[in-house]
Coordinates of C-alpha atoms and ligand atoms in Angstrom, one line a residue:
M1 CA 95.6 189.3 57.8
S2 CA 93.6 187.3 55.5
G3 CA 93.6 183.6 56.4
L4 CA 95.1 184.3 59.7
S5 CA 93.2 183.1 63.2
R6 CA 92.4 186.4 65.4
L7 CA 95.1 185.3 68.1
G8 CA 97.6 184.6 65.2
A9 CA 97.3 188.3 63.6
Q10 CA 97.5 189.4 66.8
T11 CA 101.3 188.1 67.4
A12 CA 102.1 188.9 63.8
D13 CA 101.5 193.0 64.9
L14 CA 103.2 192.5 68.4
L15 CA 106.0 191.0 66.2
Q16 CA 106.3 193.3 64.5
E17 CA 106.9 195.8 66.6
L18 CA 109.4 193.9 68.6
I19 CA 111.3 193.5 65.6
R20 CA 111.5 197.8 65.2
N21 CA 112.2 198.4 68.1
A22 CA 115.5 196.3 67.3
A23 CA 116.9 195.4 70.7
V24 CA 119.9 194.4 69.5
N25 CA 122.4 192.7 72.2
D26 CA 125.6 193.0 71.3
G27 CA 127.6 191.7 74.3
T28 CA 128.2 195.6 75.8
P29 CA 126.5 195.9 78.9
D30 CA 124.7 199.1 77.5
S31 CA 123.6 197.4 74.5
G32 CA 119.9 195.7 73.9
Q33 CA 118.1 198.3 76.1
E34 CA 115.2 195.6 76.3
I35 CA 113.1 198.4 78.3
R36 CA 111.8 199.8 75.0
Q37 CA 110.6 195.9 74.6
V38 CA 108.9 195.7 78.1
R39 CA 107.0 199.0 77.4
T40 CA 105.4 197.7 74.3
I41 CA 104.6 194.5 75.6
Q42 CA 103.2 196.9 78.7
R43 CA 101.1 198.7 76.3
F44 CA 99.9 195.4 74.7
L45 CA 98.6 193.9 78.1
E46 CA 97.0 197.1 78.9
G47 CA 93.5 197.0 79.7
S48 CA 93.6 193.1 80.2
G49 CA 94.0 193.2 84.1
L50 CA 97.5 191.8 84.2
E51 CA 99.9 193.4 85.9
G52 CA 103.8 192.1 85.7
V53 CA 106.4 193.4 87.7
V54 CA 109.4 194.8 85.8
V55 CA 112.9 194.3 87.3
E56 CA 115.8 196.2 85.8
P57 CA 119.2 195.0 87.1
H58 CA 121.2 197.4 84.8
P59 CA 119.9 200.8 83.2
G60 CA 117.7 199.8 80.3
R61 CA 118.6 196.1 80.6
A62 CA 114.7 195.4 81.8
S63 CA 112.6 192.0 82.0
L64 CA 109.0 192.0 82.6
I65 CA 107.5 188.8 84.8
V66 CA 103.7 188.4 84.8
R67 CA 101.9 185.8 86.6
L68 CA 98.1 184.8 86.1
E69 CA 97.3 183.1 89.5
G70 CA 95.8 179.9 89.2
T71 CA 92.8 178.5 91.3
D72 CA 94.7 175.5 93.0
P73 CA 98.0 176.3 94.9
R74 CA 98.8 172.8 94.6
A75 CA 98.4 172.6 90.7
P76 CA 101.5 172.8 88.8
S77 CA 102.5 176.0 87.4
L78 CA 103.7 176.9 83.9
A79 CA 106.5 179.4 82.7
L80 CA 106.6 180.9 79.5
V81 CA 110.0 182.4 79.0
G82 CA 110.8 184.6 75.7
H83 CA 113.7 186.4 75.2
T84 CA 113.3 189.9 74.0
D85 CA 117.0 190.9 72.8
V86 CA 118.3 189.8 69.4
V87 CA 121.5 189.5 68.0
P88 CA 123.5 192.3 65.5
V89 CA 122.7 192.0 62.1
E90 CA 125.1 192.2 59.0
P91 CA 122.6 194.9 56.9
A92 CA 124.7 194.0 53.6
G93 CA 123.5 190.6 53.4
W94 CA 119.8 191.6 53.7
E95 CA 117.4 191.5 51.1
R96 CA 115.5 193.5 53.3
D97 CA 115.2 196.2 56.4
P98 CA 116.3 193.8 59.1
F99 CA 114.1 196.2 61.6
G100 CA 111.7 197.1 59.0
G101 CA 109.1 194.0 60.4
E102 CA 107.7 194.0 56.7
I103 CA 105.2 191.2 55.9
V104 CA 105.8 190.8 52.0
D105 CA 103.5 187.8 50.3
G106 CA 102.8 186.3 54.0
V107 CA 106.3 186.5 55.4
L108 CA 107.3 188.8 57.8
W109 CA 110.8 189.8 57.8
G110 CA 113.0 191.1 60.4
R111 CA 115.8 190.1 63.0
G112 CA 114.3 188.3 66.0
A113 CA 111.5 186.6 63.6
I114 CA 112.9 182.8 65.1
D115 CA 114.9 184.0 67.3
M116 CA 112.7 184.4 69.3
L117 CA 110.4 187.3 69.2
N118 CA 108.1 185.2 67.7
L119 CA 107.4 183.2 70.6
T120 CA 107.7 186.0 73.1
A121 CA 104.5 187.6 71.0
A122 CA 102.7 184.3 70.8
Y123 CA 103.2 183.9 74.8
A124 CA 101.9 187.7 75.0
V125 CA 99.0 187.5 72.9
V126 CA 97.9 183.9 74.5
L127 CA 98.3 185.1 78.0
R128 CA 96.4 188.3 77.0
D129 CA 93.6 186.1 76.1
L130 CA 93.5 184.0 78.4
A131 CA 92.8 187.1 81.1
V132 CA 90.4 189.1 78.9
S133 CA 88.3 185.7 78.3
G134 CA 88.3 185.2 82.4
F135 CA 89.9 181.8 82.0
R136 CA 91.2 180.9 85.4
P137 CA 93.9 178.3 85.1
R138 CA 94.3 175.6 87.8
G139 CA 97.8 176.7 88.2
D140 CA 100.0 179.9 87.8
I141 CA 100.6 180.6 84.3
V142 CA 104.4 183.0 84.7
F143 CA 105.3 184.9 81.3
A144 CA 108.7 186.1 81.3
A145 CA 109.8 188.8 78.7
V146 CA 113.4 188.3 79.7
A147 CA 116.7 190.6 78.7
D148 CA 120.1 189.5 77.6
E149 CA 119.4 185.6 76.4
E150 CA 122.3 186.5 73.9
N151 CA 125.0 187.1 76.1
G152 CA 124.6 184.4 78.4
S153 CA 121.4 185.8 80.7
R154 CA 123.6 187.5 82.9
V155 CA 121.1 190.7 83.5
G156 CA 118.3 188.4 82.2
V157 CA 117.1 184.8 83.2
G158 CA 120.7 184.4 85.4
W159 CA 120.0 187.7 87.5
L160 CA 116.6 186.6 88.1
T161 CA 117.5 183.1 89.3
E162 CA 120.0 184.4 91.6
H163 CA 117.8 187.4 93.0
R164 CA 114.1 187.1 92.1
L165 CA 113.6 183.2 91.6
D166 CA 110.2 183.9 93.3
L167 CA 108.8 186.1 90.3
I168 CA 110.3 183.3 87.5
D169 CA 110.3 179.6 89.3
A170 CA 107.8 177.5 87.8
D171 CA 107.1 173.6 87.8
Y172 CA 107.0 173.6 84.3
V173 CA 108.7 176.0 81.2
L174 CA 108.4 176.4 77.7
T175 CA 110.9 178.7 75.5
E176 CA 112.4 178.4 72.6
S177 CA 113.8 176.6 69.2
G178 CA 111.0 173.9 68.7
G179 CA 108.8 173.0 66.1
A180 CA 110.6 172.8 62.8
P181 CA 109.6 169.4 61.0
A182 CA 113.0 167.3 61.0
G183 CA 113.3 165.8 57.4
G184 CA 109.6 166.6 56.9
L185 CA 106.4 165.6 58.6
P186 CA 105.6 163.7 61.0
H187 CA 108.6 164.6 62.9
I188 CA 108.1 168.0 64.9
G189 CA 111.3 168.6 66.8
V190 CA 111.2 169.7 70.5
M191 CA 114.1 170.7 72.3
V192 CA 114.3 168.6 75.4
G193 CA 117.7 169.7 76.0
E194 CA 120.9 171.2 75.4
K195 CA 124.5 171.0 75.4
G196 CA 126.5 172.1 78.5
G197 CA 129.4 174.6 77.5
A198 CA 133.0 176.1 78.9
G199 CA 135.0 178.5 77.7
R200 CA 138.6 178.9 78.4
R201 CA 141.3 181.2 77.0
L202 CA 144.6 180.0 75.8
R203 CA 147.2 182.1 76.6
I204 CA 150.8 181.9 74.3
T205 CA 153.8 183.0 75.4
G206 CA 156.8 183.6 73.3
R207 CA 159.7 186.2 73.1
P208 CA 159.2 189.5 71.6
G209 CA 162.0 190.6 69.3
H210 CA 162.5 192.8 66.2
G211 CA 160.3 192.3 63.3
S212 CA 162.9 192.3 60.6
A213 CA 165.1 189.5 62.1
P214 CA 162.3 186.5 62.3
W215 CA 164.8 183.7 61.9
G216 CA 164.8 181.4 65.3
A217 CA 162.4 184.3 67.0
R218 CA 159.3 182.7 69.3
N219 CA 156.7 184.5 67.9
A220 CA 153.1 184.4 69.8
A221 CA 151.4 184.4 66.6
V222 CA 152.9 181.6 65.1
I223 CA 152.6 179.4 68.2
A224 CA 149.0 180.3 67.9
G225 CA 148.2 179.4 64.6
E226 CA 150.0 176.0 65.2
A227 CA 147.4 175.6 68.1
L228 CA 144.6 176.8 65.6
T229 CA 145.4 174.1 63.3
R230 CA 145.7 171.3 65.9
L231 CA 142.6 172.5 67.7
A232 CA 141.0 172.6 64.3
R233 CA 142.0 168.7 63.2
H234 CA 141.6 167.1 66.3
R235 CA 138.7 165.0 66.7
T236 CA 137.2 164.1 70.0
P237 CA 135.5 161.0 70.3
T238 CA 132.0 160.6 68.1
V239 CA 129.4 160.1 70.8
I240 CA 125.8 159.0 69.4
T241 CA 123.3 160.1 72.1
P242 CA 119.3 158.6 71.8
Q243 CA 118.4 162.3 71.0
W244 CA 120.7 162.3 67.7
R245 CA 119.6 158.4 66.9
A246 CA 116.1 159.6 66.6
Y247 CA 116.9 162.5 64.6
A248 CA 118.9 160.6 62.1
N249 CA 116.2 157.9 61.8
A250 CA 113.8 161.0 61.5
L251 CA 115.6 162.0 58.4
D252 CA 114.7 160.5 55.1
L253 CA 117.9 159.4 54.4
D254 CA 118.4 155.8 52.8
A255 CA 119.3 152.8 55.3
D256 CA 123.0 152.5 54.6
T257 CA 123.5 156.3 55.6
T258 CA 121.2 155.9 58.5
A259 CA 123.6 153.5 59.5
A260 CA 126.6 154.9 59.1
L261 CA 125.2 158.1 60.9
T262 CA 124.4 156.1 63.9
D263 CA 128.0 154.5 63.7
P264 CA 130.8 156.2 65.6
D265 CA 133.5 154.3 63.3
R266 CA 131.5 155.5 60.1
F267 CA 130.2 158.9 60.8
F268 CA 132.6 161.2 59.2
D269 CA 131.9 158.9 55.7
A270 CA 128.1 160.1 56.1
L271 CA 128.5 163.1 57.2
P272 CA 128.2 165.0 53.8
A273 CA 124.7 163.7 52.7
T274 CA 123.3 165.5 55.8
G275 CA 123.8 168.7 53.5
R276 CA 123.4 171.9 55.3
L277 CA 122.6 170.1 58.3
A278 CA 125.9 168.6 58.6
G279 CA 127.1 171.3 61.6
F280 CA 124.3 170.5 63.5
A281 CA 125.3 166.0 63.0
H282 CA 128.6 167.1 64.1
A283 CA 128.2 169.4 67.0
S284 CA 125.2 166.8 68.0
T285 CA 127.5 163.9 68.3
H286 CA 130.3 165.5 69.5
T287 CA 131.8 168.1 72.1
T288 CA 133.4 171.1 70.2
V289 CA 135.9 173.4 70.5
S290 CA 135.9 176.3 68.5
P291 CA 138.6 179.6 68.6
N292 CA 136.6 182.1 68.1
V293 CA 138.7 185.2 69.3
V294 CA 142.7 185.4 68.7
V295 CA 144.6 188.5 69.8
A296 CA 148.2 188.9 69.2
G297 CA 150.8 191.7 67.9
S298 CA 150.5 195.6 68.2
K299 CA 152.8 196.6 66.0
S300 CA 154.4 195.6 62.6
N301 CA 157.5 195.9 63.5
V302 CA 157.7 193.9 66.4
I303 CA 157.4 190.5 66.9
P304 CA 154.8 189.6 69.6
G305 CA 155.7 187.9 72.6
E306 CA 152.1 187.4 73.9
A307 CA 148.8 186.1 72.3
S308 CA 145.7 184.6 73.3
V309 CA 142.8 182.7 72.2
L310 CA 139.3 182.5 72.9
L311 CA 137.9 178.7 73.0
D312 CA 134.2 178.3 72.7
I313 CA 133.6 174.9 73.7
R314 CA 130.3 172.9 73.9
V315 CA 129.9 169.5 75.9
L316 CA 127.7 166.7 75.3
P317 CA 125.8 164.9 78.3
G318 CA 128.0 163.3 80.4
V319 CA 131.3 165.3 79.8
S320 CA 132.8 166.8 82.5
A321 CA 135.3 169.8 83.0
A322 CA 138.3 167.1 83.4
D323 CA 137.6 165.5 79.8
V324 CA 137.5 169.3 78.7
E325 CA 140.9 169.5 79.7
G326 CA 142.1 166.3 78.5
H327 CA 140.8 167.2 75.1
L328 CA 142.7 170.4 74.9
R329 CA 146.0 168.9 76.1
E330 CA 146.0 165.9 73.6
A331 CA 145.3 168.3 71.0
L332 CA 147.9 170.7 71.9
G333 CA 150.5 168.4 72.6
D334 CA 154.1 169.8 72.7
L335 CA 152.7 173.3 71.9
L336 CA 151.5 173.3 75.8
E337 CA 155.1 173.9 76.6
H338 CA 154.5 177.6 75.4
I339 CA 150.6 177.6 76.5
E340 CA 148.7 178.1 79.2
I341 CA 145.1 176.8 79.5
E342 CA 142.8 179.3 81.7
G343 CA 139.7 179.6 83.1
D344 CA 137.5 176.7 84.8
W345 CA 133.8 177.8 84.1
F346 CA 131.8 175.1 82.9
G347 CA 128.2 174.4 82.6
E348 CA 126.9 170.6 82.2
S349 CA 124.5 169.5 79.7
T350 CA 121.0 169.2 80.6
L351 CA 118.1 167.1 79.6
S352 CA 114.5 166.9 80.7
P353 CA 112.2 164.0 80.7
T354 CA 109.9 163.4 78.2
D355 CA 107.1 161.5 80.5
T356 CA 105.5 164.4 81.6
P357 CA 101.7 165.9 81.5
L358 CA 103.2 168.9 79.9
F359 CA 104.6 167.1 77.0
G360 CA 101.8 165.1 76.6
A361 CA 99.9 168.2 76.1
L362 CA 102.3 169.2 73.3
R363 CA 101.6 166.5 71.4
D364 CA 97.9 166.9 71.6
A365 CA 98.1 170.4 70.2
V366 CA 100.8 169.9 67.5
R367 CA 98.5 166.9 66.7
R368 CA 95.5 169.4 66.2
A369 CA 97.5 171.2 63.4
Y370 CA 99.1 168.0 62.1
P371 CA 97.0 164.7 63.1
H372 CA 100.1 162.2 62.3
A373 CA 102.7 164.5 63.7
E374 CA 105.3 162.6 66.2
L375 CA 107.1 164.7 68.7
L376 CA 110.7 164.4 68.3
P377 CA 113.0 165.1 71.2
M378 CA 116.3 166.7 70.4
L379 CA 119.3 168.1 72.1
G380 CA 119.9 171.8 71.2
V381 CA 123.6 172.6 70.3
G382 CA 123.5 176.0 71.8
G383 CA 122.1 177.2 74.7
T384 CA 118.6 178.8 75.6
D385 CA 117.1 179.9 79.2
G386 CA 115.9 176.7 79.2
R387 CA 119.3 175.3 80.9
F388 CA 118.3 177.5 83.8
Y389 CA 115.3 175.5 84.7
R390 CA 116.7 172.2 84.0
K391 CA 119.4 172.2 86.5
R392 CA 117.1 172.7 88.9
G393 CA 115.4 169.8 87.8
I394 CA 112.3 171.4 86.2
P395 CA 111.2 170.3 82.7
A396 CA 111.4 173.0 80.3
Y397 CA 110.9 172.3 76.7
G398 CA 111.8 174.5 73.5
F399 CA 108.6 174.6 71.7
G400 CA 106.6 175.7 68.6
V401 CA 105.0 174.6 65.8
L402 CA 106.0 176.0 62.2
S403 CA 104.6 175.4 58.8
E404 CA 105.5 172.3 56.1
D405 CA 107.9 175.2 54.3
W406 CA 110.3 174.6 57.1
D407 CA 113.2 171.9 57.7
Y408 CA 115.3 172.0 60.5
G409 CA 118.1 172.9 58.3
R410 CA 116.3 176.2 56.8
F411 CA 115.8 177.2 60.8
R412 CA 119.5 176.7 61.4
T413 CA 120.4 178.8 58.0
L414 CA 118.3 181.4 59.1
F415 CA 119.1 181.6 62.8
H416 CA 121.5 184.2 63.7
G417 CA 121.3 184.6 59.9
N418 CA 120.7 187.0 56.8
D419 CA 117.4 187.3 55.8
E420 CA 115.8 185.7 59.4
R421 CA 111.9 185.9 58.6
I422 CA 108.9 183.5 59.4
D423 CA 105.8 182.9 57.4
L424 CA 102.4 184.1 59.0
R425 CA 101.2 180.6 58.7
S426 CA 103.7 179.2 61.4
L427 CA 103.1 182.1 63.3
D428 CA 99.6 181.4 63.5
L429 CA 100.0 177.2 64.0
T430 CA 102.5 178.4 67.1
T431 CA 100.1 180.5 68.6
T432 CA 97.1 178.1 68.1
A433 CA 98.7 175.3 69.8
L434 CA 100.3 177.3 72.5
A435 CA 96.5 178.6 73.0
Q436 CA 95.7 174.8 73.5
V437 CA 98.6 173.9 75.6
V438 CA 97.9 176.2 78.3
R439 CA 93.8 175.9 78.6
T440 CA 94.5 171.5 78.2
F441 CA 97.2 171.5 80.5
H442 CA 95.6 173.7 83.1
D443 CA 91.7 172.6 82.6
P444 CA 90.5 171.4 85.6
D445 CA 90.0 168.2 84.0
G446 CA 92.9 168.2 82.3
A447 CA 96.0 165.9 82.1
A448 CA 98.1 168.1 84.3
T449 CA 99.0 166.7 87.8
R450 CA 101.9 167.8 90.4
R451 CA 105.0 167.9 88.9
K452 CA 106.4 164.5 88.8
G453 CA 109.2 165.0 91.1
T454 CA 112.5 166.0 89.7
E455 CA 113.8 163.1 87.6
T456 CA 116.1 164.2 84.9
T457 CA 117.0 161.3 82.0
Ligands
ZN501 ZN1 116.7 182.7 71.0

């Protein structure tokens, strides 16, 4: 590939293969079949001397973990955690084959190109290069190519954390979804944390009857409809986190708009000015409730006596399960007479500190590409495997380096969207930066010291 570094070209090749394997995780237990990704990566690592361990908690749902041992058992270890599954596509909305891995005019197309087979491929390339060149890091470097991130990591990092922590444990972690310039350079986003989540089900009870006489009926579908409207209208408090304040300042907006975006009382006035980032801006400053599955009725002439609504709830730092319950009760009001709120699953928001040697190494690597770059610590509004580590006090960052063609709005549009793709220059920048990070972080004279404790901010 002309203009690409040797390692960047390897990442592009491997990424094509990973896309073509179409490891689509649709949430059913047998989907994904990430074993195919494991085989591809094993073939890629052949001859490097790297041996991995494969775990397969469910048939076909395999993960590969490779450890390059360090020379100093007291030195901090670093894990590169890349998921190998991808979300489904709606082919009709694509300009090109979502699983073709085509390269057209310097752009590589396909599901997973930015989420996150690009990074998983780059991790493999960087690790292989270290092994082949005989580099011995001070601390261990772990590469985990993991299944099932797109459905809660139940047979991926979640399973590994519970059953084989020895394989994936590390003092520091890099994973997905950083690297897009925010607004524009010099700010490069690094995900230092993410919102937490809660799933709840509304169980709605009405009274069944004949569809021919709806007057006065207690139709569970109608009650559900009213509940959805109330939830959609209900506003949770606007919270300006330090990460949102920094992000809003990094957007190139006029001073008054920026001030409004960081003022809870004026936030909604300025929200439209953020354009295609509006959804992200709103989610960054609010605990959100999205009713995503609605079920009611079974026959067109029967008034349904039961309905259920599944809620996807994402919480900001500091929000508790009791707060979630409070929001729902406030929104639903007198409808609660017909509604049971079920479920108690709750995962807190997680956040890593930025005063770590790894964060410093990321900054140095980004500045090789963009000398005046500033890292912008961001709070992700979705979930990644980083949370499993942050929960245990281990710093985990979403890191990459994308080209000047990108901004975070574009990144978010393509993430899980139609026409997902990445330019080869971004693959090159990311691979080069990761190669530098693992070498400088583990250089005998490098910045790395023992893990700085388990502080989280
Ligand atoms: Zn992902």
